[in-house]
């Protein structure tokens, strides 16, 4: 197997080899003191990174599992929920909520546009029966960043409404303050901003959401957070089922590194990489799909040049340069490709990716000469060093 693939995808991301190797630690039984300490320390570190003093649980799942847990634990069939759709992952919340027989009120934005707090306030005023709002922090399909601050402010004033934020691709990569933003349920997963292999979901819960959960019969068993609450309260904090023990070792190693570097400095690093990539895209005569006021630093969604299928660009990047970038998703699958600027990556990886992309675009007939993209990126890096 070729070990030398550079993952420039928005999850899983490139991770450091010592984080991977930490997962090769001899297994510890999940009822042992050693595992209990590892598990509790992961939770405490994540609470600091989420900036919450409330509750946080870990699940053995990907991000979709904690999306499901957020719905199953806080709503009953027939409850009304406002789902903000700024792309495919907003739509996924609609699908999950419908599977749990909720009354979904979707608020859809054209792809590439961000959500606006004033629209959400209007919907809440119009529908006093709404009991929750879901928002996608970083919409991975469209490259849109949705600011939770003004949304949290208006939901805080409504005691019967809880605010669910999908941070699967955003937490650890974009500045976030759960308690400061009045988020009630904040979800994420190990394999994006937390720089670890896939396998662990994260779900943090405010007092307001906890009170809601206590009054709600969970529709499901595995993700019933009441099991998690009980097990975490044991003298040796535990996990209700068999956890992803090896991934927990890797996650712990990654969290130690993230805290040592500081989340703010990691976010600034990603911002710089994203600024460099955005400059390169424009210098290559390409267009960024996402609206200028909505662009996230997690990834850049790029329109393929007319007549060149994005899947061809993605395939050439992989076959010729061992660089994995992503195709589009949903309704824009046939027109865009996506490059992430998160993970254990730096300027060298960005320069290699953009240089390779220029060679691919030259081969496919879009560019007459290569080098303008890299030059624009180097200019950004040189001026922000
Ligand atoms: C914003 C967002 N939410 C949810 C998910 C679903 O996560 P998973 O694929 O880990 O189930 C993803 C995955 O890319 C995502 O980017």
CSV table of C-alpha atoms and ligand atoms in Angstrom, one decimal, residues 10 62-65 67 89 92 136 138-140 166 168-169 189 191-192, ligand 1:
chain,number,residue,atom,x,y,z
A,10,UNK,CA,-12.2,17.7,4.8
A,62,UNK,CA,-18.7,8.9,13.3
A,63,UNK,CA,-20.4,12.4,13.2
A,64,UNK,CA,-23.7,11.1,11.9
A,65,UNK,CA,-24.1,9.0,15.1
A,67,UNK,CA,-26.3,14.0,14.9
A,89,UNK,CA,-25.2,18.3,6.2
A,92,UNK,CA,-28.9,15.2,6.7
A,136,UNK,CA,-24.2,23.6,10.6
A,138,UNK,CA,-18.9,24.6,8.9
A,139,UNK,CA,-21.0,23.3,6.0
A,140,UNK,CA,-18.5,20.9,4.4
A,166,UNK,CA,-23.1,20.6,14.1
A,168,UNK,CA,-18.3,17.9,13.0
A,169,UNK,CA,-15.9,19.6,10.6
A,189,UNK,CA,-16.1,13.8,15.8
A,191,UNK,CA,-11.4,12.6,12.4
A,192,UNK,CA,-11.4,16.3,11.3
B,1,LIG,C1,-20.6,19.2,8.9
B,1,LIG,C2,-20.7,17.7,8.9
B,1,LIG,N1,-21.6,17.1,9.6
B,1,LIG,C3,-21.8,15.8,9.7
B,1,LIG,C4,-20.9,15.0,9.0
B,1,LIG,C5,-21.1,13.5,9.1
B,1,LIG,O1,-20.0,12.9,9.7
B,1,LIG,P1,-19.6,11.4,9.4
B,1,LIG,O2,-19.2,11.3,8.0
B,1,LIG,O3,-18.4,11.4,10.4
B,1,LIG,O4,-20.7,10.6,9.9
B,1,LIG,C6,-19.9,15.5,8.3
B,1,LIG,C7,-19.0,14.7,7.5
B,1,LIG,O5,-18.3,15.1,6.6
B,1,LIG,C8,-19.8,16.9,8.2
B,1,LIG,O6,-18.8,17.5,7.5
